[in-house]
Tab-separated table of C-alpha atoms in Angstrom:
chain	number	residue	atom	x	y	z
A	258	MET	CA	-107.677	59.318	-23.246
A	259	GLY	CA	-110.991	60.329	-21.747
A	260	SER	CA	-112.521	63.711	-21.064
A	261	ALA	CA	-111.075	63.928	-17.527
A	262	ASP	CA	-107.550	62.572	-17.679
A	263	TYR	CA	-106.088	64.291	-14.585
A	264	ARG	CA	-107.449	64.444	-11.046
A	265	ILE	CA	-106.282	67.017	-8.511
A	266	GLU	CA	-106.813	65.519	-5.065
A	267	SER	CA	-106.151	65.771	-1.345
A	268	SER	CA	-107.456	63.966	1.703
A	269	HIS	CA	-108.700	67.366	2.981
A	270	PRO	CA	-110.651	70.213	1.309
A	271	ILE	CA	-108.632	72.253	-1.190
A	272	GLY	CA	-108.891	76.019	-1.590
A	273	GLY	CA	-107.326	78.924	-3.437
A	274	ARG	CA	-108.207	81.831	-5.697
A	275	LEU	CA	-108.034	79.659	-8.822
A	276	TRP	CA	-109.699	76.595	-7.286
A	277	PRO	CA	-113.025	76.114	-9.155
A	278	ALA	CA	-114.795	73.907	-6.578
A	279	ALA	CA	-114.730	75.520	-3.125
A	280	GLY	CA	-114.287	72.955	-0.358
A	281	ALA	CA	-113.935	69.968	-2.709
A	282	GLN	CA	-111.278	67.315	-2.129
A	283	GLN	CA	-110.817	66.585	-5.822
A	284	TYR	CA	-111.366	68.094	-9.233
A	285	VAL	CA	-110.854	66.544	-12.672
A	286	VAL	CA	-109.500	68.245	-15.797
A	287	LYS	CA	-108.368	67.144	-19.239
A	288	ASP	CA	-105.118	69.098	-19.491
A	289	ARG	CA	-101.991	68.101	-17.525
A	290	ALA	CA	-100.543	71.626	-17.475
A	291	LEU	CA	-103.806	73.068	-16.152
A	292	ALA	CA	-104.011	70.387	-13.449
A	293	VAL	CA	-100.452	71.052	-12.266
A	294	ALA	CA	-100.952	74.833	-12.316
A	295	LEU	CA	-104.171	74.595	-10.276
A	296	ALA	CA	-102.539	72.243	-7.772
A	297	ALA	CA	-99.446	74.434	-7.425
A	298	LYS	CA	-101.537	77.539	-6.723
A	299	SER	CA	-103.911	75.828	-4.268
A	300	PHE	CA	-103.679	75.024	-0.557
A	301	THR	CA	-105.212	72.654	1.965
A	302	THR	CA	-105.053	71.841	5.680
A	303	PRO	CA	-101.551	72.343	7.143
A	304	GLY	CA	-99.575	69.113	6.995
A	305	GLU	CA	-101.506	67.659	4.039
A	306	GLU	CA	-100.418	67.358	0.414
A	307	ILE	CA	-102.087	67.993	-2.936
A	308	ARG	CA	-101.535	65.517	-5.782
A	309	VAL	CA	-102.214	65.414	-9.515
A	310	VAL	CA	-103.012	61.888	-10.677
A	311	HIS	CA	-103.122	60.665	-14.284
A	312	VAL	CA	-106.490	58.883	-14.099
A	313	PRO	CA	-105.961	56.133	-16.724
A	314	THR	CA	-102.701	54.902	-15.149
A	315	GLY	CA	-103.005	56.032	-11.516
A	316	GLU	CA	-99.553	57.644	-11.762
A	317	ILE	CA	-98.943	60.670	-9.536
A	318	VAL	CA	-97.535	63.261	-11.944
A	319	PHE	CA	-97.255	66.158	-9.454
A	320	ARG	CA	-97.153	66.334	-5.679
A	321	LYS	CA	-97.209	69.493	-3.590
A	322	ALA	CA	-95.748	68.407	-0.292
A	323	PRO	CA	-96.890	70.118	2.895
A	324	ASN	CA	-94.736	72.923	4.249
A	325	PRO	CA	-93.159	71.500	7.442
A	326	ASP	CA	-93.535	74.735	9.435
A	327	GLY	CA	-97.214	75.137	8.465
A	328	GLN	CA	-96.606	78.550	6.845
A	329	GLY	CA	-96.939	79.894	3.322
A	330	ASP	CA	-99.505	78.413	0.933
A	331	TRP	CA	-100.740	75.876	3.492
A	332	SER	CA	-102.059	78.555	5.823
A	333	GLY	CA	-103.545	80.534	2.965
A	334	GLU	CA	-100.695	83.085	2.848
A	335	ALA	CA	-98.835	83.991	-0.329
């Protein structure tokens, strides 16, 4: 495995207190647990999802589906 095995991604900018790249649509990390934790604690535009992809295989290993009512993490609320 390479130095960046997991990619956190969305089709819209991602944000959150733990998100290391303000306004970025993707970020790569080596550790699966770290990638999933960052994705779970992050948010993006209402109605959009955040995914963690295993880069070598392209497999989606975690998906944070959008909240249908547009509330909670997706609007930046806890």
